[in-house]
Every structure is written in C-alpha cells, then in structure tokens.
PDB file of C-alpha atoms in Angstrom:
ATOM      1  CA  MET A   1       0.092  -0.117  -0.119  1.00  0.00           C
ATOM      2  CA  PRO A   2       1.361   3.084  -0.634  1.00  0.00           C
ATOM      3  CA  ILE A   3       2.220   5.610   1.620  1.00  0.00           C
ATOM      4  CA  ASP A   4      -0.366   8.149   0.325  1.00  0.00           C
ATOM      5  CA  ASP A   5      -2.976   5.544   0.804  1.00  0.00           C
ATOM      6  CA  ARG A   6      -1.821   4.899   4.430  1.00  0.00           C
ATOM      7  CA  LEU A   7      -2.057   8.777   5.390  1.00  0.00           C
ATOM      8  CA  ARG A   8      -5.625   9.364   3.587  1.00  0.00           C
ATOM      9  CA  ALA A   9      -6.761   6.135   5.629  1.00  0.00           C
ATOM     10  CA  GLY A  10      -4.976   7.384   8.955  1.00  0.00           C
ATOM     11  CA  LEU A  11      -6.047  10.893   9.372  1.00  0.00           C
ATOM     12  CA  PRO A  12      -9.805  10.370   9.913  1.00  0.00           C
ATOM     13  CA  THR A  13      -8.798   8.641  13.140  1.00  0.00           C
ATOM     14  CA  VAL A  14      -6.402  10.573  14.176  1.00  0.00           C
ATOM     15  CA  LEU A  15      -8.308  14.118  13.906  1.00  0.00           C
ATOM     16  CA  ASP A  16     -11.517  14.598  15.486  1.00  0.00           C
ATOM     17  CA  ASP A  17     -13.325  16.323  13.020  1.00  0.00           C
ATOM     18  CA  GLY A  18     -16.078  14.228  11.538  1.00  0.00           C
ATOM     19  CA  ASP A  19     -16.325  16.321   8.602  1.00  0.00           C
ATOM     20  CA  LEU A  20     -12.377  15.916   7.290  1.00  0.00           C
ATOM     21  CA  ASP A  21     -11.204  17.060   4.070  1.00  0.00           C
ATOM     22  CA  VAL A  22      -9.094  14.159   3.818  1.00  0.00           C
ATOM     23  CA  ASP A  23      -6.481  16.021   0.698  1.00  0.00           C
ATOM     24  CA  ALA A  24      -7.038  19.386   2.307  1.00  0.00           C
ATOM     25  CA  ALA A  25      -5.741  18.083   5.529  1.00  0.00           C
ATOM     26  CA  LEU A  26      -2.988  15.437   4.018  1.00  0.00           C
ATOM     27  CA  GLY A  27      -1.868  18.496   1.696  1.00  0.00           C
ATOM     28  CA  THR A  28      -1.585  21.092   5.009  1.00  0.00           C
ATOM     29  CA  LEU A  29       0.296  17.688   6.615  1.00  0.00           C
ATOM     30  CA  LEU A  30       2.816  17.285   3.510  1.00  0.00           C
ATOM     31  CA  GLN A  31       2.851  21.781   3.522  1.00  0.00           C
ATOM     32  CA  ARG A  32       4.789  21.529   7.763  1.00  0.00           C
ATOM     33  CA  ALA A  33       6.590  17.869   6.566  1.00  0.00           C
ATOM     34  CA  GLY A  34       8.250  20.109   3.874  1.00  0.00           C
ATOM     35  CA  ARG A  35       8.826  23.610   5.726  1.00  0.00           C
ATOM     36  CA  ARG A  36      10.434  21.175   8.613  1.00  0.00           C
ATOM     37  CA  ASN A  37      12.457  19.292   5.940  1.00  0.00           C
ATOM     38  CA  LEU A  38      13.655  23.095   4.488  1.00  0.00           C
ATOM     39  CA  VAL A  39      14.277  24.433   8.146  1.00  0.00           C
ATOM     40  CA  ARG A  40      16.348  20.951   8.894  1.00  0.00           C
ATOM     41  CA  ARG A  41      17.984  21.654   6.165  1.00  0.00           C
ATOM     42  CA  ALA A  42      19.481  25.069   6.291  1.00  0.00           C
ATOM     43  CA  ALA A  43      20.637  24.661   9.909  1.00  0.00           C
ATOM     44  CA  TYR A  44      22.336  21.816   9.008  1.00  0.00           C
ATOM     45  CA  ALA A  45      24.104  24.370   6.201  1.00  0.00           C
ATOM     46  CA  VAL A  46      24.091  26.798   8.821  1.00  0.00           C
ATOM     47  CA  GLY A  47      26.095  24.432  11.011  1.00  0.00           C
ATOM     48  CA  LEU A  48      28.283  23.252   8.661  1.00  0.00           C
ATOM     49  CA  ALA A  49      29.495  26.965   7.739  1.00  0.00           C
ATOM     50  CA  ALA A  50      29.766  27.349  11.566  1.00  0.00           C
ATOM     51  CA  ALA A  51      32.090  24.341  11.750  1.00  0.00           C
ATOM     52  CA  THR A  52      34.313  25.066   8.817  1.00  0.00           C
ATOM     53  CA  ALA A  53      34.930  28.606  10.301  1.00  0.00           C
ATOM     54  CA  VAL A  54      36.266  27.860  13.811  1.00  0.00           C
ATOM     55  CA  ILE A  55      38.236  24.648  11.781  1.00  0.00           C
ATOM     56  CA  THR A  56      39.726  27.096   9.247  1.00  0.00           C
ATOM     57  CA  VAL A  57      40.735  29.712  12.536  1.00  0.00           C
ATOM     58  CA  VAL A  58      41.997  27.134  14.695  1.00  0.00           C
ATOM     59  CA  ALA A  59      44.117  25.722  11.802  1.00  0.00           C
ATOM     60  CA  LEU A  60      45.205  29.389  10.943  1.00  0.00           C
ATOM     61  CA  GLY A  61      46.039  30.218  14.501  1.00  0.00           C
ATOM     62  CA  LEU A  62      47.743  26.954  15.474  1.00  0.00           C
ATOM     63  CA  GLY A  63      50.858  28.343  13.537  1.00  0.00           C
ATOM     64  CA  GLY A  64      51.513  31.157  16.211  1.00  0.00           C
ATOM     65  CA  GLY A  65      54.713  32.476  16.287  1.00  0.00           C
ATOM     66  CA  ASP A  66      56.433  29.862  13.610  1.00  0.00           C
ATOM     67  CA  SER A  67      53.864  31.104  11.244  1.00  0.00           C
ATOM     68  CA  ARG A  68      55.811  34.698  11.696  1.00  0.00           C
ATOM     69  CA  ARG A  69      58.905  33.529  10.804  1.00  0.00           C
ATOM     70  CA  THR A  70      61.428  34.332   8.216  1.00  0.00           C
ATOM     71  CA  LEU A  71      63.695  31.603   6.961  1.00  0.00           C
ATOM     72  CA  GLN A  72      66.328  34.244   6.320  1.00  0.00           C
ATOM     73  CA  PRO A  73      68.888  33.730   8.798  1.00  0.00           C
ATOM     74  CA  ALA A  74      69.869  36.128  11.495  1.00  0.00           C
ATOM     75  CA  THR A  75      72.841  37.480  10.075  1.00  0.00           C
ATOM     76  CA  PRO A  76      72.883  37.099   6.364  1.00  0.00           C
ATOM     77  CA  GLY A  77      75.402  38.720   5.428  1.00  0.00           C
ATOM     78  CA  ARG A  78      77.808  36.059   6.730  1.00  0.00           C
ATOM     79  CA  PRO A  79      79.376  33.455   3.956  1.00  0.00           C
ATOM     80  CA  VAL A  80      79.591  30.022   5.181  1.00  0.00           C
ATOM     81  CA  GLN A  81      83.170  28.951   5.090  1.00  0.00           C
ATOM     82  CA  VAL A  82      83.904  25.333   4.446  1.00  0.00           C
ATOM     83  CA  LEU A  83      85.995  23.750   7.099  1.00  0.00           C
ATOM     84  CA  ASP A  84      88.791  21.504   4.968  1.00  0.00           C
ATOM     85  CA  ALA A  85      89.955  18.879   6.821  1.00  0.00           C
ATOM     86  CA  GLY A  86      93.656  20.001   6.729  1.00  0.00           C
ATOM     87  CA  ARG A  87      93.038  22.311   9.598  1.00  0.00           C
ATOM     88  CA  GLY A  88      94.536  21.161  12.892  1.00  0.00           C
ATOM     89  CA  SER A  89      93.934  17.745  14.346  1.00  0.00           C
ATOM     90  CA  ALA A  90      93.346  16.525  17.738  1.00  0.00           C
ATOM     91  CA  ALA A  91      97.402  16.430  18.510  1.00  0.00           C
ATOM     92  CA  ASP A  92      98.178  19.940  16.897  1.00  0.00           C
ATOM     93  CA  PRO A  93      94.761  22.289  16.685  1.00  0.00           C
ATOM     94  CA  ALA A  94      94.650  25.400  14.499  1.00  0.00           C
ATOM     95  CA  PRO A  95      92.819  28.423  15.645  1.00  0.00           C
ATOM     96  CA  LEU A  96      89.294  29.466  13.690  1.00  0.00           C
ATOM     97  CA  SER A  97      88.305  32.921  13.486  1.00  0.00           C
ATOM     98  CA  PRO A  98      84.699  33.500  14.259  1.00  0.00           C
ATOM     99  CA  GLY A  99      82.133  32.845  11.649  1.00  0.00           C
ATOM    100  CA  ALA A 100      80.188  30.354   9.964  1.00  0.00           C
ATOM    101  CA  TYR A 101      81.804  26.744   9.249  1.00  0.00           C
ATOM    102  CA  ALA A 102      80.049  23.739   7.320  1.00  0.00           C
ATOM    103  CA  ILE A 103      81.121  21.372   7.768  1.00  0.00           C
ATOM    104  CA  PRO A 104      80.778  17.233   6.421  1.00  0.00           C
ATOM    105  CA  PHE A 105      79.011  14.351   8.703  1.00  0.00           C
ATOM    106  CA  LEU A 106      81.840  11.726   9.505  1.00  0.00           C
ATOM    107  CA  GLY A 107      80.732   8.467   7.382  1.00  0.00           C
ATOM    108  CA  ALA A 108      77.802  10.077   5.740  1.00  0.00           C
ATOM    109  CA  ALA A 109      77.530   9.913   1.764  1.00  0.00           C
ATOM    110  CA  ASP A 110      79.197  12.333  -0.446  1.00  0.00           C
ATOM    111  CA  ASP A 111      75.526  13.649  -1.271  1.00  0.00           C
ATOM    112  CA  ALA A 112      74.174  14.146   2.027  1.00  0.00           C
ATOM    113  CA  PRO A 113      73.703  17.510   3.767  1.00  0.00           C
ATOM    114  CA  TRP A 114      76.483  19.571   5.696  1.00  0.00           C
ATOM    115  CA  GLY A 115      76.323  20.548   9.067  1.00  0.00           C
ATOM    116  CA  ARG A 116      76.559  24.047   9.975  1.00  0.00           C
ATOM    117  CA  LEU A 117      78.994  25.106  13.084  1.00  0.00           C
ATOM    118  CA  GLU A 118      78.975  28.484  14.362  1.00  0.00           C
ATOM    119  CA  VAL A 119      82.411  29.720  16.291  1.00  0.00           C
TER     120      VAL A 119
END
C-alpha cells in the first residue's frame, strides 16, 4: 500500500473532525513536513558553515609565532666557510676565526647535507 493511501486512511482516526476533507488535511500535513525539512536543511548548512569557519580559524591560529618567522638567517651578511680536513687535528689544534663553517658528517654519503657550525 502506498504511503499516501496509508496517510489518507489514518488521518480520520487521528483527527476528531467529522467532516474531514482528507485531501486538504493531507496537503497541510505535507506542507508542514516540507517546511520542517527546509528548516532542518538550513540549520545543517548554517552549522556546517560555522564549523568550517571555526576549523579554519583554529588551523590558521595553531601556527602561532612559527607562521610569522622568516626563513632568512639572523645575520644574512655572514658567508659560510668550508672547514677543510687539513686544518688542525686533535694533537695539533688550529685556531678558527669567528664565523659560520660547513662541515661534512663523518661516514655520511657524499651527497648528504652538511652540518653548520657557528664559532
């Protein structure tokens, strides 16, 4: 049995009016259901938009101070010098002038990144 036939059959038992126009009552019932569905969808859309806004604000705010930092070094004018293996040893140390030095890691591959040492 289709749903509208069930509704037509059940409306007179629920409503107390003896002269019931079943088609008009069914139309009113379907209009109310349509309005409720529209309100429910609008509330869902508003809630989804609010949740998206909150998530966006939180995601942008979590960076804190990190998002405002620069990738440039603190002293951009200082060149990085290569610390060669022939300079000094543990038995005969050699002095280093202040500055930044690049050194390879012991046992690392030739294409591995170098370390940076500040003196």
